[in-house]
Amino acid sequence: MNTQQATERLKTLKNDLQRRASAIEADLSVRLDRDSGERATQVENNEVLRGLQLEGAEQMAAIDAALLRIQDCAFGKCVKCGSEIGAERLHAVPYTPFCIDCARSLR
Ligand SMILES: [Zn+2]
């Protein structure tokens, strides 16, 4: 994957995440039923949605960071040890800042 392809993929991913974020935002802005049996379910759903929202925000931040690394010609290199990130790994997670070894050691 060259940097142009990577940029395209990252931007597509980010667009998807932004769309999903707006959908979540819309769902969360629906007012809760005051005193119906639905309320508990709604509260539960909202918690799930907030989790997804957080996850999406983290992914978007990782994508922005990856786009910056492309500008710095540092894309595809592990930010921790500086070695090349495997092509397969980049293909699966194009915004990852770590090579597989460092990703494992961070867990
Ligand atoms: Zn590394």
mmCIF file of N, CA and C and ligand atoms in Angstrom:
data_model
loop_
_atom_site.group_PDB
_atom_site.id
_atom_site.type_symbol
_atom_site.label_atom_id
_atom_site.label_comp_id
_atom_site.label_asym_id
_atom_site.label_seq_id
_atom_site.Cartn_x
_atom_site.Cartn_y
_atom_site.Cartn_z
ATOM 1 N N MET A 1 0.854 -1.199 0.000
ATOM 2 C CA MET A 1 0.000 0.000 0.000
ATOM 3 C C MET A 1 0.886 1.244 0.000
ATOM 4 N N ASN A 2 0.805 2.070 -1.024
ATOM 5 C CA ASN A 2 1.579 3.314 -1.000
ATOM 6 C C ASN A 2 0.835 4.387 -0.204
ATOM 7 N N THR A 3 1.500 5.514 0.010
ATOM 8 C CA THR A 3 0.904 6.516 0.898
ATOM 9 C C THR A 3 -0.375 7.118 0.318
ATOM 10 N N GLN A 4 -0.456 7.155 -1.022
ATOM 11 C CA GLN A 4 -1.672 7.712 -1.611
ATOM 12 C C GLN A 4 -2.862 6.795 -1.346
ATOM 13 N N GLN A 5 -2.623 5.496 -1.529
ATOM 14 C CA GLN A 5 -3.679 4.528 -1.234
ATOM 15 C C GLN A 5 -4.046 4.579 0.247
ATOM 16 N N ALA A 6 -3.024 4.698 1.074
ATOM 17 C CA ALA A 6 -3.260 4.755 2.516
ATOM 18 C C ALA A 6 -4.101 5.980 2.869
ATOM 19 N N THR A 7 -3.764 7.130 2.254
ATOM 20 C CA THR A 7 -4.529 8.347 2.515
ATOM 21 C C THR A 7 -5.987 8.158 2.144
ATOM 22 N N GLU A 8 -6.206 7.580 0.949
ATOM 23 C CA GLU A 8 -7.576 7.330 0.501
ATOM 24 C C GLU A 8 -8.333 6.459 1.504
ATOM 25 N N ARG A 9 -7.685 5.381 1.894
ATOM 26 C CA ARG A 9 -8.349 4.445 2.811
ATOM 27 C C ARG A 9 -8.653 5.092 4.150
ATOM 28 N N LEU A 10 -7.681 5.855 4.643
ATOM 29 C CA LEU A 10 -7.867 6.509 5.939
ATOM 30 C C LEU A 10 -9.012 7.518 5.874
ATOM 31 N N LYS A 11 -9.074 8.248 4.754
ATOM 32 C CA LYS A 11 -10.136 9.247 4.621
ATOM 33 C C LYS A 11 -11.505 8.587 4.515
ATOM 34 N N THR A 12 -11.563 7.463 3.784
ATOM 35 C CA THR A 12 -12.816 6.727 3.674
ATOM 36 C C THR A 12 -13.265 6.230 5.044
ATOM 37 N N LEU A 13 -12.308 5.659 5.765
ATOM 38 C CA LEU A 13 -12.615 5.167 7.112
ATOM 39 C C LEU A 13 -13.132 6.295 7.998
ATOM 40 N N LYS A 14 -12.482 7.441 7.889
ATOM 41 C CA LYS A 14 -12.866 8.561 8.732
ATOM 42 C C LYS A 14 -14.276 9.056 8.379
ATOM 43 N N ASN A 15 -14.578 9.087 7.090
ATOM 44 C CA ASN A 15 -15.923 9.476 6.669
ATOM 45 C C ASN A 15 -16.979 8.543 7.242
ATOM 46 N N ASP A 16 -16.694 7.244 7.168
ATOM 47 C CA ASP A 16 -17.627 6.269 7.726
ATOM 48 C C ASP A 16 -17.842 6.510 9.216
ATOM 49 N N LEU A 17 -16.721 6.736 9.902
ATOM 50 C CA LEU A 17 -16.803 6.962 11.351
ATOM 51 C C LEU A 17 -17.595 8.227 11.663
ATOM 52 N N GLN A 18 -17.401 9.258 10.828
ATOM 53 C CA GLN A 18 -18.115 10.517 11.062
ATOM 54 C C GLN A 18 -19.620 10.337 10.855
ATOM 55 N N ARG A 19 -19.949 9.559 9.801
ATOM 56 C CA ARG A 19 -21.366 9.275 9.559
ATOM 57 C C ARG A 19 -21.962 8.526 10.735
ATOM 58 N N ARG A 20 -21.201 7.530 11.214
ATOM 59 C CA ARG A 20 -21.691 6.735 12.332
ATOM 60 C C ARG A 20 -21.831 7.599 13.584
ATOM 61 N N ALA A 21 -20.871 8.504 13.764
ATOM 62 C CA ALA A 21 -20.913 9.385 14.934
ATOM 63 C C ALA A 21 -22.153 10.270 14.906
ATOM 64 N N SER A 22 -22.527 10.780 13.722
ATOM 65 C CA SER A 22 -23.721 11.630 13.643
ATOM 66 C C SER A 22 -24.975 10.813 13.909
ATOM 67 N N ALA A 23 -24.997 9.576 13.424
ATOM 68 C CA ALA A 23 -26.151 8.711 13.661
ATOM 69 C C ALA A 23 -26.300 8.433 15.155
ATOM 70 N N ILE A 24 -25.160 8.184 15.808
ATOM 71 C CA ILE A 24 -25.192 7.920 17.247
ATOM 72 C C ILE A 24 -25.671 9.161 17.991
ATOM 73 N N GLU A 25 -25.146 10.306 17.561
ATOM 74 C CA GLU A 25 -25.521 11.580 18.175
ATOM 75 C C GLU A 25 -27.037 11.770 18.088
ATOM 76 N N ALA A 26 -27.595 11.473 16.916
ATOM 77 C CA ALA A 26 -29.036 11.628 16.701
ATOM 78 C C ALA A 26 -29.814 10.680 17.611
ATOM 79 N N ASP A 27 -29.341 9.438 17.706
ATOM 80 C CA ASP A 27 -30.019 8.464 18.574
ATOM 81 C C ASP A 27 -29.986 8.901 20.030
ATOM 82 N N LEU A 28 -28.839 9.435 20.429
ATOM 83 C CA LEU A 28 -28.684 9.830 21.827
ATOM 84 C C LEU A 28 -29.515 11.051 22.173
ATOM 85 N N SER A 29 -29.858 11.844 21.164
ATOM 86 C CA SER A 29 -30.588 13.076 21.451
ATOM 87 C C SER A 29 -32.091 12.825 21.570
ATOM 88 N N VAL A 30 -32.520 11.596 21.269
ATOM 89 C CA VAL A 30 -33.931 11.264 21.456
ATOM 90 C C VAL A 30 -34.232 11.250 22.946
ATOM 91 N N ARG A 31 -35.318 11.913 23.309
ATOM 92 C CA ARG A 31 -35.608 12.016 24.746
ATOM 93 C C ARG A 31 -36.101 10.698 25.313
ATOM 94 N N LEU A 32 -35.688 10.438 26.518
ATOM 95 C CA LEU A 32 -36.113 9.200 27.176
ATOM 96 C C LEU A 32 -37.582 9.286 27.571
ATOM 97 N N ASP A 33 -38.236 8.148 27.468
ATOM 98 C CA ASP A 33 -39.607 8.088 27.968
ATOM 99 C C ASP A 33 -39.576 8.304 29.471
ATOM 100 N N ARG A 34 -40.517 9.092 29.942
ATOM 101 C CA ARG A 34 -40.479 9.449 31.343
ATOM 102 C C ARG A 34 -40.733 8.244 32.262
ATOM 103 N N ASP A 35 -41.817 7.592 32.008
ATOM 104 C CA ASP A 35 -42.155 6.514 32.937
ATOM 105 C C ASP A 35 -42.773 5.321 32.220
ATOM 106 N N SER A 36 -42.110 4.888 31.213
ATOM 107 C CA SER A 36 -42.609 3.691 30.556
ATOM 108 C C SER A 36 -41.635 2.547 30.795
ATOM 109 N N GLY A 37 -42.052 1.357 30.499
ATOM 110 C CA GLY A 37 -41.195 0.195 30.644
ATOM 111 C C GLY A 37 -40.021 0.238 29.687
ATOM 112 N N GLU A 38 -40.135 1.109 28.690
ATOM 113 C CA GLU A 38 -39.080 1.233 27.687
ATOM 114 C C GLU A 38 -37.836 1.923 28.241
ATOM 115 N N ARG A 39 -38.048 2.669 29.304
ATOM 116 C CA ARG A 39 -36.978 3.549 29.768
ATOM 117 C C ARG A 39 -35.691 2.806 30.098
ATOM 118 N N ALA A 40 -35.827 1.685 30.798
ATOM 119 C CA ALA A 40 -34.633 0.927 31.186
ATOM 120 C C ALA A 40 -33.858 0.473 29.950
ATOM 121 N N THR A 41 -34.598 0.021 28.953
ATOM 122 C CA THR A 41 -33.966 -0.423 27.707
ATOM 123 C C THR A 41 -33.262 0.742 27.026
ATOM 124 N N GLN A 42 -33.917 1.896 27.042
ATOM 125 C CA GLN A 42 -33.311 3.074 26.404
ATOM 126 C C GLN A 42 -32.017 3.470 27.097
ATOM 127 N N VAL A 43 -32.047 3.433 28.409
ATOM 128 C CA VAL A 43 -30.851 3.799 29.173
ATOM 129 C C VAL A 43 -29.713 2.845 28.836
ATOM 130 N N GLU A 44 -30.060 1.570 28.755
ATOM 131 C CA GLU A 44 -29.060 0.557 28.418
ATOM 132 C C GLU A 44 -28.499 0.795 27.018
ATOM 133 N N ASN A 45 -29.396 1.018 26.077
ATOM 134 C CA ASN A 45 -28.972 1.285 24.694
ATOM 135 C C ASN A 45 -28.055 2.488 24.623
ATOM 136 N N ASN A 46 -28.402 3.529 25.372
ATOM 137 C CA ASN A 46 -27.590 4.739 25.345
ATOM 138 C C ASN A 46 -26.185 4.490 25.861
ATOM 139 N N GLU A 47 -26.095 3.578 26.845
ATOM 140 C CA GLU A 47 -24.768 3.256 27.345
ATOM 141 C C GLU A 47 -23.926 2.582 26.269
ATOM 142 N N VAL A 48 -24.559 1.677 25.535
ATOM 143 C CA VAL A 48 -23.869 0.999 24.429
ATOM 144 C C VAL A 48 -23.445 2.041 23.392
ATOM 145 N N LEU A 49 -24.369 2.957 23.091
ATOM 146 C CA LEU A 49 -24.074 3.992 22.091
ATOM 147 C C LEU A 49 -22.913 4.875 22.534
ATOM 148 N N ARG A 50 -22.873 5.210 23.827
ATOM 149 C CA ARG A 50 -21.775 6.046 24.313
ATOM 150 C C ARG A 50 -20.446 5.313 24.186
ATOM 151 N N GLY A 51 -20.487 4.007 24.426
ATOM 152 C CA GLY A 51 -19.281 3.199 24.255
ATOM 153 C C GLY A 51 -18.789 3.254 22.823
ATOM 154 N N LEU A 52 -19.728 3.117 21.881
ATOM 155 C CA LEU A 52 -19.381 3.158 20.461
ATOM 156 C C LEU A 52 -18.861 4.530 20.068
ATOM 157 N N GLN A 53 -19.472 5.550 20.671
ATOM 158 C CA GLN A 53 -19.082 6.930 20.393
ATOM 159 C C GLN A 53 -17.617 7.159 20.791
ATOM 160 N N LEU A 54 -17.278 6.647 21.969
ATOM 161 C CA LEU A 54 -15.925 6.786 22.493
ATOM 162 C C LEU A 54 -14.927 6.048 21.599
ATOM 163 N N GLU A 55 -15.301 4.830 21.248
ATOM 164 C CA GLU A 55 -14.463 4.003 20.392
ATOM 165 C C GLU A 55 -14.229 4.704 19.046
ATOM 166 N N GLY A 56 -15.302 5.256 18.488
ATOM 167 C CA GLY A 56 -15.219 5.956 17.208
ATOM 168 C C GLY A 56 -14.316 7.167 17.305
ATOM 169 N N ALA A 57 -14.439 7.896 18.413
ATOM 170 C CA ALA A 57 -13.621 9.095 18.599
ATOM 171 C C ALA A 57 -12.141 8.715 18.681
ATOM 172 N N GLU A 58 -11.865 7.610 19.367
ATOM 173 C CA GLU A 58 -10.475 7.156 19.471
ATOM 174 C C GLU A 58 -9.932 6.747 18.108
ATOM 175 N N GLN A 59 -10.777 6.066 17.329
ATOM 176 C CA GLN A 59 -10.337 5.648 15.996
ATOM 177 C C GLN A 59 -10.074 6.859 15.105
ATOM 178 N N MET A 60 -10.961 7.855 15.210
ATOM 179 C CA MET A 60 -10.766 9.050 14.385
ATOM 180 C C MET A 60 -9.469 9.760 14.756
ATOM 181 N N ALA A 61 -9.174 9.806 16.050
ATOM 182 C CA ALA A 61 -7.919 10.425 16.490
ATOM 183 C C ALA A 61 -6.727 9.639 15.932
ATOM 184 N N ALA A 62 -6.841 8.316 15.939
ATOM 185 C CA ALA A 62 -5.751 7.481 15.418
ATOM 186 C C ALA A 62 -5.587 7.702 13.915
ATOM 187 N N ILE A 63 -6.711 7.900 13.219
ATOM 188 C CA ILE A 63 -6.654 8.146 11.778
ATOM 189 C C ILE A 63 -5.986 9.498 11.493
ATOM 190 N N ASP A 64 -6.382 10.523 12.262
ATOM 191 C CA ASP A 64 -5.750 11.843 12.096
ATOM 192 C C ASP A 64 -4.244 11.753 12.309
ATOM 193 N N ALA A 65 -3.855 11.001 13.338
ATOM 194 C CA ALA A 65 -2.427 10.845 13.631
ATOM 195 C C ALA A 65 -1.729 10.140 12.465
ATOM 196 N N ALA A 66 -2.389 9.140 11.895
ATOM 197 C CA ALA A 66 -1.796 8.416 10.776
ATOM 198 C C ALA A 66 -1.654 9.328 9.556
ATOM 199 N N LEU A 67 -2.660 10.191 9.333
ATOM 200 C CA LEU A 67 -2.581 11.123 8.204
ATOM 201 C C LEU A 67 -1.410 12.093 8.390
ATOM 202 N N LEU A 68 -1.183 12.498 9.626
ATOM 203 C CA LEU A 68 -0.045 13.375 9.913
ATOM 204 C C LEU A 68 1.273 12.658 9.657
ATOM 205 N N ARG A 69 1.308 11.368 10.021
ATOM 206 C CA ARG A 69 2.540 10.597 9.791
ATOM 207 C C ARG A 69 2.809 10.461 8.292
ATOM 208 N N ILE A 70 1.744 10.396 7.500
ATOM 209 C CA ILE A 70 1.931 10.339 6.052
ATOM 210 C C ILE A 70 2.598 11.634 5.581
ATOM 211 N N GLN A 71 2.112 12.771 6.102
ATOM 212 C CA GLN A 71 2.707 14.062 5.731
ATOM 213 C C GLN A 71 4.169 14.142 6.138
ATOM 214 N N ASP A 72 4.483 13.516 7.254
ATOM 215 C CA ASP A 72 5.862 13.533 7.753
ATOM 216 C C ASP A 72 6.710 12.432 7.132
ATOM 217 N N CYS A 73 6.134 11.726 6.170
ATOM 218 C CA CYS A 73 6.825 10.601 5.536
ATOM 219 C C CYS A 73 7.229 9.538 6.564
ATOM 220 N N ALA A 74 6.439 9.435 7.624
ATOM 221 C CA ALA A 74 6.760 8.457 8.657
ATOM 222 C C ALA A 74 5.723 7.343 8.685
ATOM 223 N N PHE A 75 4.840 7.358 7.683
ATOM 224 C CA PHE A 75 3.785 6.349 7.666
ATOM 225 C C PHE A 75 4.368 4.961 7.412
ATOM 226 N N GLY A 76 3.822 3.962 8.141
ATOM 227 C CA GLY A 76 4.277 2.592 7.931
ATOM 228 C C GLY A 76 5.444 2.220 8.813
ATOM 229 N N LYS A 77 5.902 3.210 9.605
ATOM 230 C CA LYS A 77 6.977 2.916 10.556
ATOM 231 C C LYS A 77 6.399 2.957 11.956
ATOM 232 N N CYS A 78 6.832 2.016 12.767
ATOM 233 C CA CYS A 78 6.358 1.948 14.149
ATOM 234 C C CYS A 78 6.833 3.190 14.905
ATOM 235 N N VAL A 79 5.892 3.858 15.626
ATOM 236 C CA VAL A 79 6.285 5.066 16.356
ATOM 237 C C VAL A 79 7.112 4.735 17.597
ATOM 238 N N LYS A 80 7.088 3.457 17.992
ATOM 239 C CA LYS A 80 7.804 3.077 19.201
ATOM 240 C C LYS A 80 9.234 2.630 18.888
ATOM 241 N N CYS A 81 9.381 1.698 17.962
ATOM 242 C CA CYS A 81 10.721 1.146 17.728
ATOM 243 C C CYS A 81 11.287 1.541 16.362
ATOM 244 N N GLY A 82 10.440 2.171 15.508
ATOM 245 C CA GLY A 82 10.939 2.654 14.232
ATOM 246 C C GLY A 82 11.039 1.614 13.130
ATOM 247 N N SER A 83 10.700 0.376 13.435
ATOM 248 C CA SER A 83 10.792 -0.619 12.367
ATOM 249 C C SER A 83 9.546 -0.577 11.483
ATOM 250 N N GLU A 84 9.656 -1.171 10.318
ATOM 251 C CA GLU A 84 8.550 -1.170 9.363
ATOM 252 C C GLU A 84 7.369 -1.966 9.915
ATOM 253 N N ILE A 85 6.182 -1.424 9.732
ATOM 254 C CA ILE A 85 4.981 -2.170 10.104
ATOM 255 C C ILE A 85 4.630 -3.075 8.926
ATOM 256 N N GLY A 86 4.347 -4.325 9.190
ATOM 257 C CA GLY A 86 4.062 -5.284 8.132
ATOM 258 C C GLY A 86 2.912 -4.834 7.240
ATOM 259 N N ALA A 87 3.027 -5.130 5.928
ATOM 260 C CA ALA A 87 2.017 -4.714 4.957
ATOM 261 C C ALA A 87 0.637 -5.276 5.304
ATOM 262 N N GLU A 88 0.623 -6.516 5.749
ATOM 263 C CA GLU A 88 -0.660 -7.135 6.095
ATOM 264 C C GLU A 88 -1.330 -6.416 7.246
ATOM 265 N N ARG A 89 -0.505 -6.074 8.225
ATOM 266 C CA ARG A 89 -1.029 -5.369 9.400
ATOM 267 C C ARG A 89 -1.564 -4.001 8.990
ATOM 268 N N LEU A 90 -0.831 -3.302 8.151
ATOM 269 C CA LEU A 90 -1.274 -1.984 7.687
ATOM 270 C C LEU A 90 -2.547 -2.093 6.870
ATOM 271 N N HIS A 91 -2.655 -3.190 6.160
ATOM 272 C CA HIS A 91 -3.848 -3.379 5.351
ATOM 273 C C HIS A 91 -5.065 -3.574 6.252
ATOM 274 N N ALA A 92 -4.877 -4.349 7.315
ATOM 275 C CA ALA A 92 -5.978 -4.634 8.232
ATOM 276 C C ALA A 92 -6.334 -3.409 9.082
ATOM 277 N N VAL A 93 -5.304 -2.735 9.591
ATOM 278 C CA VAL A 93 -5.510 -1.563 10.451
ATOM 279 C C VAL A 93 -4.618 -0.436 9.948
ATOM 280 N N PRO A 94 -5.046 0.290 8.905
ATOM 281 C CA PRO A 94 -4.145 1.278 8.280
ATOM 282 C C PRO A 94 -3.714 2.412 9.198
ATOM 283 N N TYR A 95 -4.435 2.610 10.313
ATOM 284 C CA TYR A 95 -4.082 3.728 11.192
ATOM 285 C C TYR A 95 -3.238 3.295 12.383
ATOM 286 N N THR A 96 -2.806 2.048 12.399
ATOM 287 C CA THR A 96 -2.038 1.606 13.561
ATOM 288 C C THR A 96 -0.678 2.306 13.639
ATOM 289 N N PRO A 97 -0.306 2.793 14.831
ATOM 290 C CA PRO A 97 1.013 3.428 14.956
ATOM 291 C C PRO A 97 2.116 2.440 15.336
ATOM 292 N N PHE A 98 1.740 1.201 15.619
ATOM 293 C CA PHE A 98 2.712 0.244 16.151
ATOM 294 C C PHE A 98 2.897 -0.976 15.268
ATOM 295 N N CYS A 99 4.111 -1.487 15.260
ATOM 296 C CA CYS A 99 4.342 -2.769 14.625
ATOM 297 C C CYS A 99 3.729 -3.857 15.506
ATOM 298 N N ILE A 100 3.631 -5.038 14.973
ATOM 299 C CA ILE A 100 2.941 -6.109 15.703
ATOM 300 C C ILE A 100 3.618 -6.409 17.044
ATOM 301 N N ASP A 101 4.946 -6.377 17.063
ATOM 302 C CA ASP A 101 5.668 -6.692 18.308
ATOM 303 C C ASP A 101 5.371 -5.658 19.398
ATOM 304 N N CYS A 102 5.424 -4.382 19.020
ATOM 305 C CA CYS A 102 5.169 -3.331 20.003
ATOM 306 C C CYS A 102 3.695 -3.360 20.439
ATOM 307 N N ALA A 103 2.792 -3.607 19.503
ATOM 308 C CA ALA A 103 1.377 -3.679 19.838
ATOM 309 C C ALA A 103 1.147 -4.772 20.874
ATOM 310 N N ARG A 104 1.844 -5.890 20.687
ATOM 311 C CA ARG A 104 1.701 -7.004 21.632
ATOM 312 C C ARG A 104 2.275 -6.636 22.987
ATOM 313 N N SER A 105 3.419 -5.960 22.991
ATOM 314 C CA SER A 105 4.079 -5.669 24.264
ATOM 315 C C SER A 105 3.320 -4.584 25.038
ATOM 316 N N LEU A 106 2.419 -3.849 24.360
ATOM 317 C CA LEU A 106 1.665 -2.809 25.045
ATOM 318 C C LEU A 106 0.440 -3.356 25.756
ATOM 319 N N ARG A 107 0.097 -4.598 25.452
ATOM 320 C CA ARG A 107 -1.109 -5.153 26.045
ATOM 321 C C ARG A 107 -0.884 -5.630 27.453
HETATM 322 ZN ZN ZN B 1 7.586 -1.460 17.006
#
